[in-house]
Coordinates of N, CA and C in Angstrom, one line a residue:
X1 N 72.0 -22.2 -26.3 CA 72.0 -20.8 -26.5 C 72.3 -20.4 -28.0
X2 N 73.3 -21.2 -28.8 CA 73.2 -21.2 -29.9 C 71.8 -21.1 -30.8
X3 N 71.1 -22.2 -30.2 CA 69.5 -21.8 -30.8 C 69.0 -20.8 -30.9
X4 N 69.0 -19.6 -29.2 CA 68.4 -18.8 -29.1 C 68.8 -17.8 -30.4
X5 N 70.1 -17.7 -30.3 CA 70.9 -16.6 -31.3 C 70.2 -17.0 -33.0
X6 N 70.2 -18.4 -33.0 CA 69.3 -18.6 -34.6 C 68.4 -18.4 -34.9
X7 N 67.4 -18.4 -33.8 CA 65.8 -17.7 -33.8 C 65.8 -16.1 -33.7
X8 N 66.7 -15.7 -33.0 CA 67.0 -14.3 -33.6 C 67.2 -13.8 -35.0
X9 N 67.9 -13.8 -35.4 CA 68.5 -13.9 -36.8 C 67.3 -14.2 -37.6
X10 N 66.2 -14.9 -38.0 CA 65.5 -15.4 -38.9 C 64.3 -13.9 -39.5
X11 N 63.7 -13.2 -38.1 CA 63.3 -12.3 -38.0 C 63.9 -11.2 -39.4
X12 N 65.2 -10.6 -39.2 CA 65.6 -9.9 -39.8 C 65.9 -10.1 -41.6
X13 N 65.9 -11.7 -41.9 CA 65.7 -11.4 -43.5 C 64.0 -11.7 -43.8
X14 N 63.3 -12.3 -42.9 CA 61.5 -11.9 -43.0 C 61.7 -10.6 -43.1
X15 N 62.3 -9.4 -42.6 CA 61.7 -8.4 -42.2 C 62.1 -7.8 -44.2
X16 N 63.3 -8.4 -44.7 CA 63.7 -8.0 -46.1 C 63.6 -8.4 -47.2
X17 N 62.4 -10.0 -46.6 CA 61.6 -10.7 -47.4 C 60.3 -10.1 -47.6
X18 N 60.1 -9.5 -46.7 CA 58.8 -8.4 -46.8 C 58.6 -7.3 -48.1
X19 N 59.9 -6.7 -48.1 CA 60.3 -5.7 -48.6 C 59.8 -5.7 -50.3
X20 N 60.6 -6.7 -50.8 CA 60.2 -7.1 -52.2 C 58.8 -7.3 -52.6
X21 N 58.4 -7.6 -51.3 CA 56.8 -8.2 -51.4 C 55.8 -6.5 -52.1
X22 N 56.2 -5.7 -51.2 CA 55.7 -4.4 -50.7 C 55.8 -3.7 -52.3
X23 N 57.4 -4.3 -53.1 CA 58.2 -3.3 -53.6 C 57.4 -3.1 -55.1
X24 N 57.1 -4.7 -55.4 CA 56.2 -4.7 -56.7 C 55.2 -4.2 -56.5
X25 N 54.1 -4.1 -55.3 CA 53.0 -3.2 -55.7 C 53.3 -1.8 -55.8
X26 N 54.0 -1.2 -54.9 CA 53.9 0.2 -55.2 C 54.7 0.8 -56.3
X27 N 55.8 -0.6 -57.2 CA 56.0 -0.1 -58.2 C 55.2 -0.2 -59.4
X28 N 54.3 -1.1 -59.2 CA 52.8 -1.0 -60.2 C 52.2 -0.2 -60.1
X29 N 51.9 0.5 -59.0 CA 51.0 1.8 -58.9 C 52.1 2.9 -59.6
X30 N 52.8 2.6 -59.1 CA 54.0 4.1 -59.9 C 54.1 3.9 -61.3
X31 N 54.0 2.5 -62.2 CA 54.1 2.1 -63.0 C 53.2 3.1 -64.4
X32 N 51.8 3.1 -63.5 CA 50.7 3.7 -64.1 C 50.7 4.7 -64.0
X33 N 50.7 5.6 -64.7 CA 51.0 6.9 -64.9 C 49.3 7.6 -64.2
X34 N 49.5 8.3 -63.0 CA 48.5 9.1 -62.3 C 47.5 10.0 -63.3
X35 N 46.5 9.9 -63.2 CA 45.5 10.7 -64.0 C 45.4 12.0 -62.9
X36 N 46.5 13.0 -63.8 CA 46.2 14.0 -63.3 C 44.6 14.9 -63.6
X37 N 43.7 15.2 -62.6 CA 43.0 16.3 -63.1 C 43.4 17.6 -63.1
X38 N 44.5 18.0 -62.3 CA 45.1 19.2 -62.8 C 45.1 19.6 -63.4
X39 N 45.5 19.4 -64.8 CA 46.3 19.6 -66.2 C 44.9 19.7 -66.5
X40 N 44.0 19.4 -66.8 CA 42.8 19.6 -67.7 C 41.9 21.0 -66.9
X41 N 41.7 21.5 -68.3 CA 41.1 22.9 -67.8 C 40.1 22.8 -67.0
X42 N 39.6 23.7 -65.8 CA 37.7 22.9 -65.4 C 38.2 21.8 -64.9
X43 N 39.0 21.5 -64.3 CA 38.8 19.8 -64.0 C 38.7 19.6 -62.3
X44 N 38.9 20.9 -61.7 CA 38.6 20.9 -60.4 C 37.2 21.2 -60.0
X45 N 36.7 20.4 -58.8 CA 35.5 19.9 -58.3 C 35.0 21.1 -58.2
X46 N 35.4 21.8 -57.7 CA 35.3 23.3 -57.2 C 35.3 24.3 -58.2
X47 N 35.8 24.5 -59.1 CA 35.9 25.3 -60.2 C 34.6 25.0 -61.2
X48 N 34.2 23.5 -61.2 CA 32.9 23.0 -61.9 C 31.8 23.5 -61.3
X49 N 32.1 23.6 -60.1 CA 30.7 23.9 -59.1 C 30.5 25.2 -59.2
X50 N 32.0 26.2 -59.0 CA 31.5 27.7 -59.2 C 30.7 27.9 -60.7
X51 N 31.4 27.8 -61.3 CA 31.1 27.5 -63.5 C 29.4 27.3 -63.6
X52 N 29.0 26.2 -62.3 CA 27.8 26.1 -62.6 C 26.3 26.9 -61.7
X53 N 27.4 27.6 -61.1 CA 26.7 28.4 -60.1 C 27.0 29.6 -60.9
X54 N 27.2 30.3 -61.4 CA 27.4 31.6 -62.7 C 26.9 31.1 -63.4
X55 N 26.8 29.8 -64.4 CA 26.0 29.4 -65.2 C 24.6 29.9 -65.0
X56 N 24.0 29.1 -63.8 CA 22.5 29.4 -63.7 C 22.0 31.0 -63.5
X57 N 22.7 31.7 -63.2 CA 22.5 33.0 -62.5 C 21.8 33.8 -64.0
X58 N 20.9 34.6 -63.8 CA 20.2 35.8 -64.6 C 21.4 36.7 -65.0
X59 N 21.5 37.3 -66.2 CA 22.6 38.5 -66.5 C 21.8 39.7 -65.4
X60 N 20.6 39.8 -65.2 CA 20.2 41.0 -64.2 C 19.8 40.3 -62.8
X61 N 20.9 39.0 -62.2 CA 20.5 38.8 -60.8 C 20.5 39.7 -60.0
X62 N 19.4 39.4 -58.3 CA 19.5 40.0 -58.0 C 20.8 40.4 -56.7
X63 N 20.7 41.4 -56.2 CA 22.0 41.9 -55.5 C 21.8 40.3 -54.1
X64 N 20.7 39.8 -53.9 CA 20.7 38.9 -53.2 C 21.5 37.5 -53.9
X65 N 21.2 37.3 -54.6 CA 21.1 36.2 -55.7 C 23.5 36.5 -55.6
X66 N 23.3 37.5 -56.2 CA 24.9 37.8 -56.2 C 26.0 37.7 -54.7
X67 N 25.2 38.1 -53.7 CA 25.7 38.3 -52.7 C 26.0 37.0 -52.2
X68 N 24.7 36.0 -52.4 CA 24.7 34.3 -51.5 C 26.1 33.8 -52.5
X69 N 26.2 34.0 -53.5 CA 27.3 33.2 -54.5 C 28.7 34.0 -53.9
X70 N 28.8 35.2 -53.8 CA 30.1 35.8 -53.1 C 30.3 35.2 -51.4
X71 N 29.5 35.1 -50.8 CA 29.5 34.0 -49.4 C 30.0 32.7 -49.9
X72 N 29.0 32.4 -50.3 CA 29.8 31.3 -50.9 C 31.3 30.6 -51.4
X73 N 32.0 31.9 -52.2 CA 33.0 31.9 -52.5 C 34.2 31.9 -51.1
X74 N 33.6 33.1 -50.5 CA 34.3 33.1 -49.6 C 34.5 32.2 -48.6
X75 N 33.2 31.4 -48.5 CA 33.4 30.5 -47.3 C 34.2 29.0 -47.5
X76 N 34.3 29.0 -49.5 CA 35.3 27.9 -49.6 C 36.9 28.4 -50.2
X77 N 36.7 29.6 -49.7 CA 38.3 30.2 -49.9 C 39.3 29.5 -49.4
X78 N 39.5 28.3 -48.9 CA 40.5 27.4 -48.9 C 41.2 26.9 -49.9
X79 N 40.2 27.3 -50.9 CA 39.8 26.3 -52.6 C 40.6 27.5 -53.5
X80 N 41.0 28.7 -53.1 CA 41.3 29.9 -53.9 C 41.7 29.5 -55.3
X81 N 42.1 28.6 -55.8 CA 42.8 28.0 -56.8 C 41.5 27.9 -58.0
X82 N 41.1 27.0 -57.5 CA 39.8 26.5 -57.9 C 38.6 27.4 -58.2
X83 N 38.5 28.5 -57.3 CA 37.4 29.3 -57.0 C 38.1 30.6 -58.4
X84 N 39.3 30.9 -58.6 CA 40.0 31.4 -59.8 C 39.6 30.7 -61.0
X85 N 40.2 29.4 -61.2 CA 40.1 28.8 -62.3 C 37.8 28.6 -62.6
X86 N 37.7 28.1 -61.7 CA 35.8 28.6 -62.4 C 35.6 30.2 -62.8
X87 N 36.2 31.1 -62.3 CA 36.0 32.3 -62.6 C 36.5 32.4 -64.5
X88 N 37.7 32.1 -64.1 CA 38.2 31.7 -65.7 C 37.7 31.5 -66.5
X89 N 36.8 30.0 -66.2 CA 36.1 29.0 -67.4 C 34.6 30.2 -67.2
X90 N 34.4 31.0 -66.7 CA 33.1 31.9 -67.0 C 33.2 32.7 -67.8
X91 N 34.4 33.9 -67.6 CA 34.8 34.5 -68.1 C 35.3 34.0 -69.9
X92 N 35.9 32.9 -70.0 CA 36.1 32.2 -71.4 C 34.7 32.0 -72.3
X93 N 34.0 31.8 -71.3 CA 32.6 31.1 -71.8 C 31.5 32.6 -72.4
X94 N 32.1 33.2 -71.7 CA 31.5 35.0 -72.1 C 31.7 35.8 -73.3
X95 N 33.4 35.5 -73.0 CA 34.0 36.1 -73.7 C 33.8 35.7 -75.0
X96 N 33.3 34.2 -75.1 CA 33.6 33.5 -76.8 C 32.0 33.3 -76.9
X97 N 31.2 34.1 -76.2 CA 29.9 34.0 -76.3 C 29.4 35.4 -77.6
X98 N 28.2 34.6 -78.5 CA 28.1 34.8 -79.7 C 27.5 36.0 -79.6
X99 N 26.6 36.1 -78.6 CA 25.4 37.4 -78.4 C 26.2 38.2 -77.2
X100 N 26.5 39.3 -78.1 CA 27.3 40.3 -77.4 C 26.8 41.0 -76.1
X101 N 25.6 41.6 -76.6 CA 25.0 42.3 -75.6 C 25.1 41.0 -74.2
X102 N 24.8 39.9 -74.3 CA 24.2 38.7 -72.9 C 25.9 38.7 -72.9
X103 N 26.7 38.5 -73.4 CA 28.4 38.1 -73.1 C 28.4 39.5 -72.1
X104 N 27.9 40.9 -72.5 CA 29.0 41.7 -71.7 C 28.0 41.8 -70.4
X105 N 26.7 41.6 -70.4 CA 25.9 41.5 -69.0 C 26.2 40.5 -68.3
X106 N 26.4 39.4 -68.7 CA 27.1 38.5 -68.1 C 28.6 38.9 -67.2
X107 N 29.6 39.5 -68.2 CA 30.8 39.8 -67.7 C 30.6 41.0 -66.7
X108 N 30.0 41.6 -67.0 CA 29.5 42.7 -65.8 C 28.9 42.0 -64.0
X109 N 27.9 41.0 -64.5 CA 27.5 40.4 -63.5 C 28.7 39.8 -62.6
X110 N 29.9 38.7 -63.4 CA 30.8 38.1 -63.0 C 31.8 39.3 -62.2
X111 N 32.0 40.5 -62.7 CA 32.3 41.6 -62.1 C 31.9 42.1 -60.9
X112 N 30.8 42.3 -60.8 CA 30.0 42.8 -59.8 C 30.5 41.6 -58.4
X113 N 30.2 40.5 -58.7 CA 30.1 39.3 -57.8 C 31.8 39.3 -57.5
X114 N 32.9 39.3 -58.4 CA 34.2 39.6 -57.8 C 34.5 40.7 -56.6
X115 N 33.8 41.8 -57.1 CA 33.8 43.0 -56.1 C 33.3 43.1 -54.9
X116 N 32.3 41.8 -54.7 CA 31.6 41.7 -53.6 C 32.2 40.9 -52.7
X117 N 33.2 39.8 -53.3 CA 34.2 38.9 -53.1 C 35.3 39.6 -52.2
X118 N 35.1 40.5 -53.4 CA 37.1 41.6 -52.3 C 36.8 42.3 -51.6
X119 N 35.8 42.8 -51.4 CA 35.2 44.2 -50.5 C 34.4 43.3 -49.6
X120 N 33.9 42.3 -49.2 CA 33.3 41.7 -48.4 C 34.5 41.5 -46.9
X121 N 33.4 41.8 -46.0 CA 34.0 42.0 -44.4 C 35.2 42.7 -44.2
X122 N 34.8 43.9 -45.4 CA 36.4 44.8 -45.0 C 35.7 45.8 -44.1
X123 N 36.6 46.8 -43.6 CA 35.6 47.8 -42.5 C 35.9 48.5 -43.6
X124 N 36.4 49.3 -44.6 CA 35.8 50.5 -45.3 C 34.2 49.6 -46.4
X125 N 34.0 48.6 -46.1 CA 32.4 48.4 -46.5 C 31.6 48.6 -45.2
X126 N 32.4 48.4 -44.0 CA 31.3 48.2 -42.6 C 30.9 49.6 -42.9
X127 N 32.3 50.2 -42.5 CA 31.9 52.2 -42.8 C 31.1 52.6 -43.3
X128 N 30.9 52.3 -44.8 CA 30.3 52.6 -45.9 C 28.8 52.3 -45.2
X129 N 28.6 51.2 -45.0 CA 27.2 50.9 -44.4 C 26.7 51.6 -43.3
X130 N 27.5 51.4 -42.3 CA 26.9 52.4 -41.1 C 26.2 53.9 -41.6
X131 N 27.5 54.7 -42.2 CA 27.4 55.8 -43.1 C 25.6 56.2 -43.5
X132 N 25.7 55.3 -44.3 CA 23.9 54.9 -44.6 C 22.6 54.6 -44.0
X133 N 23.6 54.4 -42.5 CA 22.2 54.2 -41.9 C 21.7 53.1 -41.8
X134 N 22.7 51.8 -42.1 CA 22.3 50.4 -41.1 C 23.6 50.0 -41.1
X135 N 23.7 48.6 -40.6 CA 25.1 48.3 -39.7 C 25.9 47.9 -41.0
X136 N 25.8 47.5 -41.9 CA 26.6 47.9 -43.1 C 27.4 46.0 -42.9
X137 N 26.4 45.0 -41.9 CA 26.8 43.4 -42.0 C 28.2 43.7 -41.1
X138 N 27.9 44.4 -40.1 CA 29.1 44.4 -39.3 C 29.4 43.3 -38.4
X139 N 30.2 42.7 -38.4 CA 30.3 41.1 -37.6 C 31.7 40.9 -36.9
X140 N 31.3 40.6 -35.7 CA 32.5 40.9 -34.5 C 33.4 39.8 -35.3
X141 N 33.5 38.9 -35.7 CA 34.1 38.2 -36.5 C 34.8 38.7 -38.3
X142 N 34.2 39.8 -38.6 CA 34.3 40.1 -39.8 C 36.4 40.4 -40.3
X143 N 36.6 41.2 -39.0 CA 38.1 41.7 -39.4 C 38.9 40.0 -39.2
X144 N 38.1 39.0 -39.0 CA 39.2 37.6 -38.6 C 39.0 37.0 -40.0
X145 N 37.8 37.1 -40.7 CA 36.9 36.8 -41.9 C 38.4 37.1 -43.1
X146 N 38.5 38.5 -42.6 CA 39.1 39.5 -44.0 C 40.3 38.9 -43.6
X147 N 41.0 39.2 -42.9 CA 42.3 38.0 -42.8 C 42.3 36.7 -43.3
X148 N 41.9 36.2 -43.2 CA 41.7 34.2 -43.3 C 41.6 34.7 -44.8
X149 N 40.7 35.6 -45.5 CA 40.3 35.5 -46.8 C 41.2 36.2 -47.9
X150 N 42.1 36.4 -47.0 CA 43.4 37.5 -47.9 C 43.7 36.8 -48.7
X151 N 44.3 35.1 -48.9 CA 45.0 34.5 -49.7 C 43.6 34.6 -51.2
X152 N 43.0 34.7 -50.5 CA 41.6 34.2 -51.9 C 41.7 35.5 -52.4
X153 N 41.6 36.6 -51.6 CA 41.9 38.4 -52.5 C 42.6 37.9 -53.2
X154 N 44.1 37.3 -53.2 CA 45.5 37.3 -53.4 C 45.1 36.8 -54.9
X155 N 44.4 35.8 -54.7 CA 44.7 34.7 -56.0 C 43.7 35.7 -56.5
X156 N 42.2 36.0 -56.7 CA 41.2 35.9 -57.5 C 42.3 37.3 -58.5
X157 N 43.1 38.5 -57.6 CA 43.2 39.5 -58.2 C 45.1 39.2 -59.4
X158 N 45.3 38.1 -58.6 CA 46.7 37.8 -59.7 C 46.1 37.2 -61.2
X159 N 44.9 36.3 -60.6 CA 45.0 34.8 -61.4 C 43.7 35.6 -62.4
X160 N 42.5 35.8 -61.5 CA 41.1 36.3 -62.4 C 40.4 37.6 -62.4
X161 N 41.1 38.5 -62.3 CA 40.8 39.5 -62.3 C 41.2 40.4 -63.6
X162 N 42.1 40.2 -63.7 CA 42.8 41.0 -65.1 C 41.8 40.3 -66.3
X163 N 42.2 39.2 -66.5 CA 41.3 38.5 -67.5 C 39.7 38.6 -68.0
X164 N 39.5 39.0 -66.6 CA 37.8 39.7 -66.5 C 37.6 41.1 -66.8
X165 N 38.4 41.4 -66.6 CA 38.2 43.1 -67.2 C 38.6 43.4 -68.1
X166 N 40.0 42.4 -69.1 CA 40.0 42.7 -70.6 C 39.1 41.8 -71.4
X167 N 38.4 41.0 -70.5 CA 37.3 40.2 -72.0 C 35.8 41.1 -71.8
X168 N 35.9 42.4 -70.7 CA 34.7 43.0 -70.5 C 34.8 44.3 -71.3
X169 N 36.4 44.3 -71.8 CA 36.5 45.6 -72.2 C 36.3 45.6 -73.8
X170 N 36.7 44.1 -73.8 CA 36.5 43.7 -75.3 C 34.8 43.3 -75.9
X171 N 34.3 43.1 -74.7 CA 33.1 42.5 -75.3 C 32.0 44.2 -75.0
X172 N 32.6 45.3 -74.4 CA 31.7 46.6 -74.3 C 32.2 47.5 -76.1
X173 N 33.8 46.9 -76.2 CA 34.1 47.8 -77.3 C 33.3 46.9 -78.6
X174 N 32.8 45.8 -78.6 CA 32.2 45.0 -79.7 C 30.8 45.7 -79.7
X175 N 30.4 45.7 -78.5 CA 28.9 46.4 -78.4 C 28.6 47.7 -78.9
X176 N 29.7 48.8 -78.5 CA 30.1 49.9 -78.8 C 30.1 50.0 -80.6
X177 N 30.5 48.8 -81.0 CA 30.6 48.7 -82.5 C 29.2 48.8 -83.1
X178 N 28.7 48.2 -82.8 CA 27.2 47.1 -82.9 C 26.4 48.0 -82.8
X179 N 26.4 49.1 -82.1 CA 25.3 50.0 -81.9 C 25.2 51.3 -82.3
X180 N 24.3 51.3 -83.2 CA 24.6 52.6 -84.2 C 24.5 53.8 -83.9
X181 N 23.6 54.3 -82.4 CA 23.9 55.3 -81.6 C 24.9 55.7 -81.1
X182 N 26.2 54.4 -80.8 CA 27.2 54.9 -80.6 C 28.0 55.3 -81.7
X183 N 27.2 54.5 -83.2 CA 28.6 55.2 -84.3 C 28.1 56.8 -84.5
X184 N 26.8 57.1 -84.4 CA 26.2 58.2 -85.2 C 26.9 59.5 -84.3
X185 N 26.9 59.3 -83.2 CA 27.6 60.5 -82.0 C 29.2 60.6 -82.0
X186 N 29.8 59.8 -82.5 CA 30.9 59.5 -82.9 C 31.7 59.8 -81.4
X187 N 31.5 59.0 -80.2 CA 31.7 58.4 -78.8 C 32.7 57.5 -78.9

């Protein structure tokens, strides 16, 4: 029986000979310092993808063209983070854009497509629509849509919204400069 009790026992320092084994690899991985993408501007998958989906777009897209990219947004509103910070790198890219007039059509476009973003599946747009005389995209699912999509209102209006409307205000007061009808009327 003595035996039995020694074959027990053997288990338990394997089980703390293991340990050490385990301890070096995951302190080698800890070792190496994690390449955050965080920290780098643009570095989210999602923020590249929006960036390059406003990239391609016309300064005079059309309300179609604007609307598929606002679905869009909303349908990866899980991403709200990401879907802010591409808004960002558009708006930067506008705002430090050389040709004023295309920087503030641009910022206007990225405007328009925010608004379609926040006001999308609320009932005062269903209203507005009916109002008019078609169903105004009324969707028995829409009031569940506008819930789920609150947190993305939340972010786009803390994180990219302010930033878009002072590089739009800046890049209309440049144009305002630029254009000699507005100096001659004195506007």
């Amino acid at each position: 029986m003595s035996n039995a009790n020694l074959e027990a026992t053997p288990p338990a320092p394997a089980a703390t000979a293991s340990v050490p084994v385990t301890a070096p690899a995951t302190a080698t991985s800890v070792a190496k310092p994690p390449t955050s993408k965080k920290s780098k501007p643009g570095s989210s998958p999602t923020a590249r993808k929006l960036f390059q989906k406003l990239s391609s777009l016309h300064p005079n897209a059309s309300l179609e063209s604007r609307q598929t990219i606002a679905s869009w947004i909303i349908f990866n509103r899980k991403k709200a983070d990401g879907l802010a910070e591409g808004i960002l790198l558009s708006v930067k890219k506008e705002a430090d854009s050389t040709d004023v007039d295309e920087g503030a059509s641009r910022l206007l476009l990225l405007l328009r497509i925010t608004h379609q973003v926040l006001v999308s599946n609320s009932s005062l747009a269903s209203a507005a629509g009916e109002e008019n005389g078609n169903d105004g995209g009324a969707d028995p699912d829409s009031e569940e849509v506008w819930e789920k999509s609150s947190q993305l209102r939340i972010t786009l209006g803390e994180v990219a919204l302010r930033p878009l409307l002072d590089a739009l205000a800046n890049c209309l007061n440049k144009v305002g400069e630029s254009n000699a009808f507005y100096n001659q009327c004195g506007c």
